[in-house]
Amino acid sequence: MVLTAVLLVVFFVVFIGVGIYCRKNSTDVNGFVLGGRSVGPWLTAFAFGTSYFSAVIFVGYAGQFGWRYGLSSTWAGLGNAFIGSLLAWSILGRRTRVMTQRLDAKTMPDFFGKRFGSKAIKVIASLIVFVFLIPYTASLYNGLSALFGLVFSVPYWVVILIMAVLTGIYVIVGGYMATAVNDFIQGVIMLFGIAAVIIAVLHDNGGLLAATQALSAVPAEGWEGGAFSSFLGPDPLALLFVVLLTSLGTWGLPQMVGKFYSIKSEKDIHRGTIISTVFAIVVAGGCYFLGGFGRLYADKIQYADPEKTKPLFDTIIPSMLSTLKNPIIAIVIVLVLSASMSTLSSLVLASSSTLVLDVIKPVSKKDIDEKKTVLIMRVFIVFFIAVSAIIAVFKDANPQVTFIAQMMGVSWGALAGSFLAPYLYSLYWKGVTKASAYVCFVWGCGIAIAQLIITLGGVDVSGMGPVIAYIFKSSINSGVIAMVGGLIIVPIVSSFTKKPDAKLTEELLSDSKLAEN
């Protein structure tokens, strides 16, 4: 406990110090939201990675998918690295940087508004971000209670309060630059922490070979043996949907794409691509690989039923760690706190900047200068952090309230389903229309809301046909359908709806303009 407390104190002091140091870069809107568009490749790549991988990945997804798919869940981590990082940087990075600078767009809704010449679409996109990012933000606290319970006997709300307050301080004071610098520090902790934990868990199980052999002996329905140590696992199709949602989904998340707005130069995009991919291989690949051994701890985890058929997935990783030595546990707590705080800072900055710049300023009858705009964003950062913390505490105190948990599950699919297709096509195609973007917004949010209603209402979709039943089997499946459907809908609707202003698109998408740094 003493070791963990010392590490946490050092951790918090450094982060607040960084926030104070970076305050000079957050005096205007451009500096506060984008770091003056002068952030280097290492900071941007680590900011991208740490925003991507939070406690939701390490504690929740790694435990859940590792339990279901065994070592094959590592494919999710590799998908995150090569689709969610390498391809995302390669396909979105350069064009996003150049086009958002040319349009002077600071957020994704702002990009839509200027790309299609419409204030209405900017406001609607911003409201979608506002509605679906809050529950996603609240989910970041998941798993922290079980981990801190390994060392400290403190109420869960205290853990949430500490994390929320300290994150709020350095984001409010230092803006984007403070989050980028702290993300780099947090990323280094995550890299070394993941490596240390994997080595410790394998050693605890007699090494890689012995652990894999023990896992291969665990039975799975429909298998004689070896399901959880096989190449593709017991359910390859379900695993594919996990890979697609957690990897391709990042292409449509405003807090992820926003990292490309602030990078300094085109050369930095190339460097950042490599750094980000390596980071994701280690962190995401390591998390899911670690989770793949979760069934070796079946006698230690908690279950939701007396028959022990429904494991509580958030307890799997903490149960694995409870057998390790104290220094490793201390490192893990700092690791998970780092992952959560980095993602939290990214989300609340994205939420507040979008709401203020894309909704409040456009509808305000009074002119709001730079200082007032930054002040309002800081106020809304406090608001978003407070709301997410309250939701997390309420959810923990009232586990019977399933609405919040389900909202968290559909948030990713709703955002990616709404934004991925119109954003991607807008970067490359002159013919994408405003109407197609609206239809995609309705499609993405509609699928997510339908999933929520079906899950909460216990609606039996089996009588609606095998296709519908499979789509709404989980928020993962419906999220993937929302994304893929959007990629089909946008070109179809664009083919028969009013084209955007030809002069604007020609100016924006001409090869000569995109070639400029």
Short mmCIF file of C-alpha atoms in Angstrom, two decimals:
data_model
loop_
_atom_site.label_atom_id
_atom_site.label_comp_id
_atom_site.label_asym_id
_atom_site.label_seq_id
_atom_site.Cartn_x
_atom_site.Cartn_y
_atom_site.Cartn_z
CA MET A 1 0.00 0.00 0.00
CA VAL A 2 2.84 2.39 0.83
CA LEU A 3 4.57 1.72 -2.49
CA THR A 4 1.37 2.26 -4.44
CA ALA A 5 0.59 5.46 -2.51
CA VAL A 6 4.07 6.87 -3.22
CA LEU A 7 3.79 6.06 -6.93
CA LEU A 8 0.35 7.69 -7.11
CA VAL A 9 1.52 10.84 -5.36
CA VAL A 10 4.47 11.20 -7.77
CA PHE A 11 2.11 10.44 -10.64
CA PHE A 12 -0.35 13.19 -9.65
CA VAL A 13 2.31 15.80 -8.87
CA VAL A 14 3.93 15.33 -12.28
CA PHE A 15 0.63 15.63 -14.13
CA ILE A 16 -0.47 18.78 -12.34
CA GLY A 17 3.00 20.24 -12.88
CA VAL A 18 2.69 19.57 -16.61
CA GLY A 19 -0.69 21.30 -16.65
CA ILE A 20 0.77 24.40 -14.99
CA TYR A 21 3.79 24.37 -17.32
CA CYS A 22 1.57 24.20 -20.42
CA ARG A 23 -0.84 26.95 -19.37
CA LYS A 24 0.95 29.46 -21.63
CA ASN A 25 -0.17 27.40 -24.63
CA SER A 26 -3.85 27.57 -23.71
CA THR A 27 -4.63 31.28 -23.78
CA ASP A 28 -6.62 31.22 -27.04
CA VAL A 29 -9.02 28.78 -28.69
CA ASN A 30 -6.50 27.39 -31.17
CA GLY A 31 -3.97 26.74 -28.41
CA PHE A 32 -6.46 25.36 -25.90
CA VAL A 33 -8.18 22.97 -28.34
CA LEU A 34 -5.40 22.06 -30.78
CA GLY A 35 -2.14 23.01 -29.11
CA GLY A 36 -1.59 25.67 -31.79
CA ARG A 37 -1.49 22.92 -34.46
CA SER A 38 2.19 22.47 -33.64
CA VAL A 39 2.30 19.15 -31.78
CA GLY A 40 5.10 16.76 -32.75
CA PRO A 41 4.79 13.12 -33.88
CA TRP A 42 5.70 11.47 -30.57
CA LEU A 43 3.20 13.47 -28.54
CA THR A 44 0.47 13.06 -31.16
CA ALA A 45 1.06 9.32 -31.59
CA PHE A 46 1.02 8.68 -27.85
CA ALA A 47 -2.03 10.93 -27.44
CA PHE A 48 -3.79 8.87 -30.11
CA GLY A 49 -2.83 5.59 -28.46
CA THR A 50 -3.63 6.55 -24.88
CA SER A 51 -7.00 7.99 -25.95
CA TYR A 52 -7.67 4.71 -27.74
CA PHE A 53 -6.78 2.32 -24.92
CA SER A 54 -8.27 2.95 -21.50
CA ALA A 55 -9.33 0.89 -18.48
CA VAL A 56 -12.29 -0.20 -20.62
CA ILE A 57 -9.81 -2.09 -22.82
CA PHE A 58 -7.47 -3.34 -20.11
CA VAL A 59 -10.03 -4.39 -17.52
CA GLY A 60 -13.30 -4.76 -19.41
CA TYR A 61 -12.67 -5.83 -23.00
CA ALA A 62 -9.49 -7.82 -22.33
CA GLY A 63 -11.27 -9.81 -19.63
CA GLN A 64 -14.52 -10.24 -21.54
CA PHE A 65 -13.14 -11.17 -24.95
CA GLY A 66 -10.25 -13.14 -23.50
CA TRP A 67 -12.78 -15.25 -21.61
CA ARG A 68 -14.92 -15.80 -24.71
CA TYR A 69 -12.24 -16.34 -27.35
CA GLY A 70 -9.08 -17.29 -25.44
CA LEU A 71 -5.73 -16.42 -27.01
CA SER A 72 -7.42 -15.68 -30.35
CA SER A 73 -8.68 -12.44 -28.76
CA THR A 74 -5.15 -11.17 -29.49
CA TRP A 75 -6.47 -10.62 -33.03
CA ALA A 76 -8.54 -7.74 -31.61
CA GLY A 77 -5.33 -6.09 -30.37
CA LEU A 78 -3.59 -6.64 -33.71
CA GLY A 79 -6.66 -5.26 -35.50
CA ASN A 80 -6.46 -2.19 -33.28
CA ALA A 81 -2.82 -1.79 -34.29
CA PHE A 82 -3.05 -2.33 -38.05
CA ILE A 83 -6.59 -1.13 -38.82
CA GLY A 84 -7.29 1.25 -35.95
CA SER A 85 -3.81 2.83 -35.96
CA LEU A 86 -1.72 2.09 -39.08
CA LEU A 87 -4.53 2.40 -41.65
CA ALA A 88 -6.25 5.21 -39.75
CA TRP A 89 -3.07 7.32 -39.80
CA SER A 90 -2.29 6.39 -43.41
CA ILE A 91 -5.75 7.07 -44.83
CA LEU A 92 -7.08 9.83 -42.57
CA GLY A 93 -4.00 11.56 -41.16
CA ARG A 94 -2.58 13.67 -43.98
CA ARG A 95 -5.90 14.65 -45.56
CA THR A 96 -7.41 15.51 -42.19
CA ARG A 97 -4.50 17.76 -41.30
CA VAL A 98 -4.47 19.62 -44.63
CA MET A 99 -8.22 19.98 -45.07
CA THR A 100 -9.00 21.04 -41.51
CA GLN A 101 -6.29 23.70 -41.71
CA ARG A 102 -7.65 24.95 -45.04
CA LEU A 103 -11.18 25.08 -43.61
CA ASP A 104 -9.95 26.31 -40.21
CA ALA A 105 -12.02 23.52 -38.65
CA LYS A 106 -11.29 22.76 -35.00
CA THR A 107 -13.70 19.87 -34.39
CA MET A 108 -15.36 17.12 -36.43
CA PRO A 109 -18.79 18.84 -36.40
CA ASP A 110 -17.04 22.06 -37.45
CA PHE A 111 -15.49 20.14 -40.35
CA PHE A 112 -18.91 18.87 -41.44
CA GLY A 113 -20.39 22.36 -41.20
CA LYS A 114 -17.71 23.96 -43.37
CA ARG A 115 -17.35 21.00 -45.74
CA PHE A 116 -21.08 21.10 -46.57
CA GLY A 117 -21.65 24.82 -45.99
CA SER A 118 -24.29 24.20 -43.32
CA LYS A 119 -24.55 25.44 -39.74
CA ALA A 120 -27.42 23.02 -39.10
CA ILE A 121 -25.36 19.91 -39.81
CA LYS A 122 -22.64 21.22 -37.49
CA VAL A 123 -25.11 21.67 -34.64
CA ILE A 124 -26.72 18.25 -35.18
CA ALA A 125 -23.34 16.49 -35.30
CA SER A 126 -22.33 18.29 -32.13
CA LEU A 127 -25.47 17.16 -30.33
CA ILE A 128 -24.77 13.55 -31.34
CA VAL A 129 -21.28 13.91 -29.85
CA PHE A 130 -22.73 15.45 -26.69
CA VAL A 131 -25.35 12.70 -26.18
CA PHE A 132 -23.15 9.70 -26.86
CA LEU A 133 -19.79 10.78 -25.44
CA ILE A 134 -21.07 11.31 -21.88
CA PRO A 135 -21.97 7.64 -21.22
CA TYR A 136 -18.79 6.59 -23.00
CA THR A 137 -16.85 8.89 -20.67
CA ALA A 138 -18.58 7.42 -17.62
CA SER A 139 -17.53 3.90 -18.67
CA LEU A 140 -13.87 4.83 -18.18
CA TYR A 141 -14.24 4.36 -14.45
CA ASN A 142 -15.24 0.70 -14.92
CA GLY A 143 -12.83 -1.71 -13.31
CA LEU A 144 -11.03 0.86 -11.17
CA SER A 145 -12.93 -0.20 -8.05
CA ALA A 146 -11.79 -3.83 -8.26
CA LEU A 147 -8.18 -2.86 -8.92
CA PHE A 148 -7.94 -0.32 -6.12
CA GLY A 149 -9.61 -2.85 -3.84
CA LEU A 150 -6.50 -5.02 -4.17
CA VAL A 151 -4.51 -2.44 -2.21
CA PHE A 152 -6.71 0.25 -0.66
CA SER A 153 -9.84 -0.14 1.45
CA VAL A 154 -11.52 3.00 0.14
CA PRO A 155 -15.03 3.57 -1.22
CA TYR A 156 -15.37 3.52 -5.00
CA TRP A 157 -16.65 7.10 -5.10
CA VAL A 158 -13.37 8.31 -3.57
CA VAL A 159 -11.40 6.71 -6.42
CA ILE A 160 -13.69 8.34 -8.98
CA LEU A 161 -13.48 11.70 -7.26
CA ILE A 162 -9.66 11.68 -7.17
CA MET A 163 -9.39 10.69 -10.82
CA ALA A 164 -11.98 13.24 -11.94
CA VAL A 165 -10.55 16.17 -9.97
CA LEU A 166 -6.93 15.61 -10.97
CA THR A 167 -7.77 15.09 -14.63
CA GLY A 168 -9.90 18.22 -14.55
CA ILE A 169 -7.08 20.30 -13.08
CA TYR A 170 -4.48 19.62 -15.74
CA VAL A 171 -6.93 19.77 -18.66
CA ILE A 172 -8.51 23.03 -17.49
CA VAL A 173 -5.15 24.68 -16.81
CA GLY A 174 -3.09 23.40 -19.73
CA GLY A 175 -5.60 22.49 -22.44
CA TYR A 176 -4.65 20.18 -25.32
CA MET A 177 -0.89 20.58 -24.91
CA ALA A 178 -1.06 19.48 -21.27
CA THR A 179 -3.10 16.42 -22.24
CA ALA A 180 -0.62 15.60 -25.03
CA VAL A 181 2.44 15.81 -22.76
CA ASN A 182 0.73 13.86 -19.99
CA ASP A 183 -0.48 11.31 -22.55
CA PHE A 184 3.13 10.73 -23.52
CA ILE A 185 4.11 10.11 -19.90
CA GLN A 186 1.07 7.90 -19.39
CA GLY A 187 1.87 6.02 -22.60
CA VAL A 188 5.39 5.21 -21.39
CA ILE A 189 3.90 3.88 -18.14
CA MET A 190 1.44 1.77 -20.13
CA LEU A 191 4.17 0.28 -22.36
CA PHE A 192 6.38 -0.83 -19.49
CA GLY A 193 3.41 -1.77 -17.30
CA ILE A 194 1.83 -4.10 -19.87
CA ALA A 195 5.16 -5.84 -20.49
CA ALA A 196 5.75 -6.29 -16.73
CA VAL A 197 2.26 -7.69 -16.14
CA ILE A 198 2.42 -10.20 -19.01
CA ILE A 199 5.80 -11.49 -17.85
CA ALA A 200 4.54 -11.77 -14.25
CA VAL A 201 1.29 -13.59 -15.19
CA LEU A 202 3.11 -16.07 -17.45
CA HIS A 203 5.72 -16.70 -14.75
CA ASP A 204 2.91 -17.25 -12.24
CA ASN A 205 1.54 -19.98 -14.53
CA GLY A 206 4.83 -21.75 -15.20
CA GLY A 207 5.82 -19.92 -18.37
CA LEU A 208 4.23 -19.45 -21.81
CA LEU A 209 4.28 -23.13 -22.80
CA ALA A 210 2.79 -24.38 -19.53
CA ALA A 211 0.14 -21.64 -19.48
CA THR A 212 -0.88 -22.38 -23.10
CA GLN A 213 -1.07 -26.12 -22.39
CA ALA A 214 -3.25 -25.49 -19.33
CA LEU A 215 -5.51 -23.23 -21.40
CA SER A 216 -5.83 -25.84 -24.17
CA ALA A 217 -7.23 -28.28 -21.60
CA VAL A 218 -10.15 -25.97 -20.76
CA PRO A 219 -13.31 -27.35 -22.42
CA ALA A 220 -15.52 -25.31 -24.75
CA GLU A 221 -18.95 -26.12 -26.12
CA GLY A 222 -18.66 -28.04 -29.39
CA TRP A 223 -14.91 -28.63 -28.98
CA GLU A 224 -13.05 -31.65 -27.71
CA GLY A 225 -10.22 -29.45 -26.50
CA GLY A 226 -7.88 -26.64 -27.42
CA ALA A 227 -10.58 -24.11 -28.34
CA PHE A 228 -9.16 -21.29 -26.24
CA SER A 229 -5.59 -21.80 -27.44
CA SER A 230 -6.47 -22.21 -31.11
CA PHE A 231 -5.57 -19.75 -33.91
CA LEU A 232 -9.09 -18.37 -34.47
CA GLY A 233 -10.78 -19.46 -31.25
CA PRO A 234 -14.19 -21.03 -30.68
CA ASP A 235 -16.22 -18.37 -32.57
CA PRO A 236 -14.27 -16.73 -35.45
CA LEU A 237 -17.26 -14.76 -36.83
CA ALA A 238 -18.07 -13.14 -33.49
CA LEU A 239 -14.36 -12.36 -33.07
CA LEU A 240 -14.32 -10.69 -36.50
CA PHE A 241 -17.12 -8.36 -35.40
CA VAL A 242 -15.11 -7.44 -32.29
CA VAL A 243 -12.05 -6.68 -34.41
CA LEU A 244 -14.07 -4.50 -36.81
CA LEU A 245 -15.88 -2.49 -34.13
CA THR A 246 -12.84 -1.82 -31.96
CA SER A 247 -10.53 -1.13 -34.94
CA LEU A 248 -12.51 0.50 -37.75
CA GLY A 249 -14.66 2.35 -35.21
CA THR A 250 -11.83 4.73 -34.29
CA TRP A 251 -12.06 6.25 -37.78
CA GLY A 252 -15.35 7.88 -36.83
CA LEU A 253 -14.68 8.94 -33.23
CA PRO A 254 -14.21 12.73 -32.90
CA GLN A 255 -11.70 12.49 -30.02
CA MET A 256 -9.49 10.18 -32.12
CA VAL A 257 -9.66 11.96 -35.47
CA GLY A 258 -9.08 15.26 -33.68
CA LYS A 259 -5.48 14.23 -33.00
CA PHE A 260 -4.68 14.69 -36.70
CA TYR A 261 -5.86 18.31 -36.58
CA SER A 262 -3.02 19.37 -34.31
CA ILE A 263 0.05 17.60 -35.72
CA LYS A 264 2.79 19.93 -36.93
CA SER A 265 3.73 18.75 -40.45
CA GLU A 266 3.30 16.10 -43.11
CA LYS A 267 6.60 14.45 -42.19
CA ASP A 268 5.33 14.15 -38.65
CA ILE A 269 2.32 12.20 -39.96
CA HIS A 270 4.66 9.54 -41.35
CA ARG A 271 6.66 9.31 -38.12
CA GLY A 272 3.52 9.31 -36.02
CA THR A 273 2.07 6.43 -38.05
CA ILE A 274 4.98 4.16 -37.12
CA ILE A 275 5.07 5.22 -33.48
CA SER A 276 1.31 4.84 -33.04
CA THR A 277 1.28 1.38 -34.66
CA VAL A 278 4.12 0.04 -32.49
CA PHE A 279 2.43 1.47 -29.39
CA ALA A 280 -0.84 -0.26 -30.29
CA ILE A 281 0.86 -3.60 -30.97
CA VAL A 282 2.41 -3.59 -27.50
CA VAL A 283 -0.50 -2.13 -25.51
CA ALA A 284 -3.57 -3.48 -27.31
CA GLY A 285 -1.95 -6.74 -28.38
CA GLY A 286 -0.58 -7.20 -24.88
CA CYS A 287 -3.92 -6.49 -23.17
CA TYR A 288 -5.90 -8.98 -25.23
CA PHE A 289 -3.12 -11.58 -25.08
CA LEU A 290 -3.13 -11.26 -21.30
CA GLY A 291 -6.92 -11.55 -21.17
CA GLY A 292 -6.71 -14.75 -23.20
CA PHE A 293 -5.46 -16.57 -20.09
CA GLY A 294 -8.47 -15.48 -18.02
CA ARG A 295 -10.03 -18.95 -17.90
CA LEU A 296 -7.06 -20.19 -15.90
CA TYR A 297 -8.47 -18.09 -13.06
CA ALA A 298 -12.05 -19.39 -13.24
CA ASP A 299 -11.94 -20.38 -9.56
CA LYS A 300 -10.93 -16.89 -8.46
CA ILE A 301 -13.26 -14.56 -10.39
CA GLN A 302 -16.75 -13.46 -9.35
CA TYR A 303 -19.98 -14.67 -10.97
CA ALA A 304 -23.43 -13.19 -11.33
CA ASP A 305 -25.18 -16.49 -10.58
CA PRO A 306 -24.75 -19.31 -8.02
CA GLU A 307 -24.17 -21.85 -10.80
CA LYS A 308 -21.10 -19.86 -11.91
CA THR A 309 -22.11 -19.71 -15.56
CA LYS A 310 -22.17 -15.91 -15.87
CA PRO A 311 -18.78 -14.41 -15.00
CA LEU A 312 -18.46 -10.75 -14.05
CA PHE A 313 -16.01 -9.75 -16.74
CA ASP A 314 -14.64 -6.71 -14.90
CA THR A 315 -13.34 -9.03 -12.16
CA ILE A 316 -11.28 -11.29 -14.44
CA ILE A 317 -8.18 -9.11 -14.88
CA PRO A 318 -8.14 -7.98 -11.20
CA SER A 319 -8.38 -11.66 -10.16
CA MET A 320 -5.41 -12.48 -12.39
CA LEU A 321 -3.42 -9.66 -10.81
CA SER A 322 -4.34 -10.50 -7.21
CA THR A 323 -1.90 -13.42 -7.25
CA LEU A 324 1.07 -11.26 -8.27
CA LYS A 325 3.67 -9.57 -6.11
CA ASN A 326 2.95 -6.17 -4.60
CA PRO A 327 5.32 -4.11 -6.83
CA ILE A 328 3.57 -5.49 -9.94
CA ILE A 329 0.14 -4.66 -8.50
CA ALA A 330 1.33 -1.12 -7.77
CA ILE A 331 2.54 -0.74 -11.35
CA VAL A 332 -0.77 -2.03 -12.70
CA ILE A 333 -2.82 0.41 -10.66
CA VAL A 334 -0.76 3.31 -11.97
CA LEU A 335 -0.99 1.81 -15.48
CA VAL A 336 -4.80 1.56 -15.45
CA LEU A 337 -5.18 4.97 -13.85
CA SER A 338 -2.90 6.38 -16.58
CA ALA A 339 -4.97 4.76 -19.30
CA SER A 340 -8.23 6.01 -17.83
CA MET A 341 -7.11 9.58 -17.15
CA SER A 342 -5.59 9.99 -20.61
CA THR A 343 -8.80 8.86 -22.32
CA LEU A 344 -10.95 10.91 -19.93
CA SER A 345 -8.97 14.08 -20.68
CA SER A 346 -9.33 13.50 -24.42
CA LEU A 347 -13.07 12.89 -24.22
CA VAL A 348 -13.96 15.86 -22.03
CA LEU A 349 -11.82 18.20 -24.14
CA ALA A 350 -13.55 16.93 -27.30
CA SER A 351 -17.00 17.21 -25.71
CA SER A 352 -16.55 20.71 -24.31
CA SER A 353 -14.88 22.16 -27.41
CA THR A 354 -17.55 20.69 -29.69
CA LEU A 355 -20.44 21.96 -27.58
CA VAL A 356 -19.01 25.46 -27.16
CA LEU A 357 -17.56 26.03 -30.65
CA ASP A 358 -20.27 24.26 -32.65
CA VAL A 359 -23.45 24.95 -30.68
CA ILE A 360 -23.13 27.77 -28.17
CA LYS A 361 -21.10 30.20 -30.29
CA PRO A 362 -23.17 29.77 -33.50
CA VAL A 363 -26.53 30.24 -31.73
CA SER A 364 -25.34 33.04 -29.43
CA LYS A 365 -26.59 36.48 -30.40
CA LYS A 366 -23.61 38.12 -28.71
CA ASP A 367 -20.08 37.99 -30.05
CA ILE A 368 -17.91 35.81 -27.79
CA ASP A 369 -14.22 36.69 -27.86
CA GLU A 370 -11.31 34.24 -27.52
CA LYS A 371 -10.86 34.59 -23.76
CA LYS A 372 -14.56 34.11 -23.04
CA THR A 373 -14.70 31.12 -25.36
CA VAL A 374 -11.80 29.43 -23.56
CA LEU A 375 -13.41 30.23 -20.20
CA ILE A 376 -16.73 28.69 -21.28
CA MET A 377 -14.91 25.57 -22.50
CA ARG A 378 -13.21 25.26 -19.13
CA VAL A 379 -16.58 25.50 -17.39
CA PHE A 380 -17.99 22.76 -19.60
CA ILE A 381 -14.96 20.55 -18.94
CA VAL A 382 -15.90 20.74 -15.26
CA PHE A 383 -19.49 19.96 -16.22
CA PHE A 384 -18.62 16.91 -18.36
CA ILE A 385 -16.23 15.47 -15.78
CA ALA A 386 -18.78 15.99 -12.99
CA VAL A 387 -21.62 14.38 -14.97
CA SER A 388 -19.52 11.37 -15.97
CA ALA A 389 -18.37 10.88 -12.38
CA ILE A 390 -21.93 11.13 -11.03
CA ILE A 391 -23.16 8.58 -13.60
CA ALA A 392 -20.34 6.20 -12.67
CA VAL A 393 -21.09 6.48 -8.93
CA PHE A 394 -24.84 6.08 -9.51
CA LYS A 395 -24.27 3.03 -11.73
CA ASP A 396 -22.05 1.40 -9.10
CA ALA A 397 -24.54 2.10 -6.30
CA ASN A 398 -27.51 0.88 -8.37
CA PRO A 399 -26.36 -2.14 -10.42
CA GLN A 400 -30.00 -2.97 -11.15
CA VAL A 401 -30.20 0.15 -13.35
CA THR A 402 -29.14 -1.32 -16.69
CA PHE A 403 -29.91 1.71 -18.88
CA ILE A 404 -26.58 3.38 -18.12
CA ALA A 405 -24.54 0.27 -18.82
CA GLN A 406 -26.35 -0.30 -22.12
CA MET A 407 -25.89 3.33 -23.16
CA MET A 408 -22.17 2.92 -22.62
CA GLY A 409 -22.22 -0.15 -24.83
CA VAL A 410 -23.93 1.55 -27.77
CA SER A 411 -22.02 4.85 -27.61
CA TRP A 412 -19.08 3.67 -29.71
CA GLY A 413 -21.33 2.17 -32.40
CA ALA A 414 -23.56 5.26 -32.54
CA LEU A 415 -20.66 7.69 -33.00
CA ALA A 416 -18.75 5.54 -35.50
CA GLY A 417 -21.93 4.59 -37.36
CA SER A 418 -22.95 8.23 -37.70
CA PHE A 419 -19.61 9.83 -38.56
CA LEU A 420 -17.22 7.31 -40.13
CA ALA A 421 -18.70 7.15 -43.63
CA PRO A 422 -19.46 10.85 -44.24
CA TYR A 423 -16.11 11.87 -42.79
CA LEU A 424 -14.06 9.35 -44.78
CA TYR A 425 -15.83 10.09 -48.07
CA SER A 426 -15.60 13.84 -47.49
CA LEU A 427 -11.81 13.61 -47.37
CA TYR A 428 -11.55 11.98 -50.79
CA TRP A 429 -14.71 12.47 -52.85
CA LYS A 430 -16.12 15.71 -54.23
CA GLY A 431 -19.55 14.17 -54.80
CA VAL A 432 -20.51 13.36 -51.21
CA THR A 433 -23.63 15.36 -50.30
CA LYS A 434 -25.04 16.96 -47.20
CA ALA A 435 -28.19 14.84 -47.51
CA SER A 436 -26.13 11.63 -47.42
CA ALA A 437 -24.46 12.80 -44.20
CA TYR A 438 -27.87 13.48 -42.63
CA VAL A 439 -29.13 10.04 -43.64
CA CYS A 440 -26.00 8.43 -42.17
CA PHE A 441 -26.51 10.32 -38.90
CA VAL A 442 -30.07 8.97 -38.71
CA TRP A 443 -28.88 5.48 -39.64
CA GLY A 444 -26.08 5.32 -37.05
CA CYS A 445 -28.12 6.76 -34.19
CA GLY A 446 -31.20 4.76 -35.22
CA ILE A 447 -29.35 1.43 -35.10
CA ALA A 448 -27.87 2.33 -31.70
CA ILE A 449 -31.22 3.37 -30.23
CA ALA A 450 -32.91 0.24 -31.64
CA GLN A 451 -30.21 -1.86 -29.97
CA LEU A 452 -30.82 -0.04 -26.70
CA ILE A 453 -34.59 -0.57 -26.84
CA ILE A 454 -34.23 -4.25 -27.75
CA THR A 455 -31.74 -4.93 -24.98
CA LEU A 456 -33.51 -2.97 -22.25
CA GLY A 457 -36.97 -4.18 -23.21
CA GLY A 458 -35.91 -7.77 -23.53
CA VAL A 459 -37.43 -7.85 -27.02
CA ASP A 460 -37.28 -11.27 -28.65
CA VAL A 461 -35.92 -10.73 -32.17
CA SER A 462 -35.56 -14.41 -32.99
CA GLY A 463 -38.91 -14.38 -34.78
CA MET A 464 -37.76 -11.57 -37.06
CA GLY A 465 -35.37 -13.79 -38.98
CA PRO A 466 -31.80 -14.98 -38.45
CA VAL A 467 -30.23 -11.84 -39.94
CA ILE A 468 -32.05 -9.39 -37.65
CA ALA A 469 -31.49 -11.69 -34.68
CA TYR A 470 -27.75 -11.77 -35.32
CA ILE A 471 -27.46 -8.01 -35.91
CA PHE A 472 -29.10 -7.15 -32.60
CA LYS A 473 -27.53 -10.00 -30.67
CA SER A 474 -25.17 -7.45 -29.12
CA SER A 475 -24.09 -3.82 -29.39
CA ILE A 476 -20.89 -5.08 -31.05
CA ASN A 477 -22.77 -6.63 -33.97
CA SER A 478 -25.15 -3.70 -34.41
CA GLY A 479 -22.24 -1.23 -34.18
CA VAL A 480 -20.42 -2.98 -37.02
CA ILE A 481 -23.60 -3.03 -39.14
CA ALA A 482 -24.05 0.70 -38.46
CA MET A 483 -20.51 1.44 -39.71
CA VAL A 484 -20.60 -0.83 -42.75
CA GLY A 485 -24.13 0.28 -43.62
CA GLY A 486 -23.01 3.90 -43.55
CA LEU A 487 -20.24 3.17 -46.04
CA ILE A 488 -22.93 1.85 -48.41
CA ILE A 489 -25.59 4.49 -47.70
CA VAL A 490 -23.47 7.61 -48.29
CA PRO A 491 -22.51 6.92 -51.94
CA ILE A 492 -26.03 5.71 -52.79
CA VAL A 493 -27.77 8.77 -51.34
CA SER A 494 -25.10 11.08 -52.80
CA SER A 495 -25.82 9.74 -56.28
CA PHE A 496 -29.30 11.30 -56.43
CA THR A 497 -29.23 14.24 -53.99
CA LYS A 498 -28.10 17.83 -54.47
CA LYS A 499 -24.35 18.13 -54.96
CA PRO A 500 -22.24 20.44 -52.77
CA ASP A 501 -20.88 23.72 -54.04
CA ALA A 502 -18.52 22.82 -56.90
CA LYS A 503 -16.20 25.75 -56.26
CA LEU A 504 -15.74 24.78 -52.61
CA THR A 505 -15.04 21.11 -53.31
CA GLU A 506 -12.70 21.90 -56.18
CA GLU A 507 -10.74 24.30 -53.99
CA LEU A 508 -10.67 21.86 -51.12
CA LEU A 509 -9.98 18.56 -52.86
CA SER A 510 -7.76 19.52 -55.77
CA ASP A 511 -4.47 17.62 -55.77
CA SER A 512 -2.44 20.82 -55.85
CA LYS A 513 -4.10 22.11 -52.68
CA LEU A 514 -3.72 18.81 -50.86
CA ALA A 515 -0.04 18.74 -51.79
CA GLU A 516 0.63 21.92 -49.83
CA ASN A 517 2.01 21.63 -46.31
#
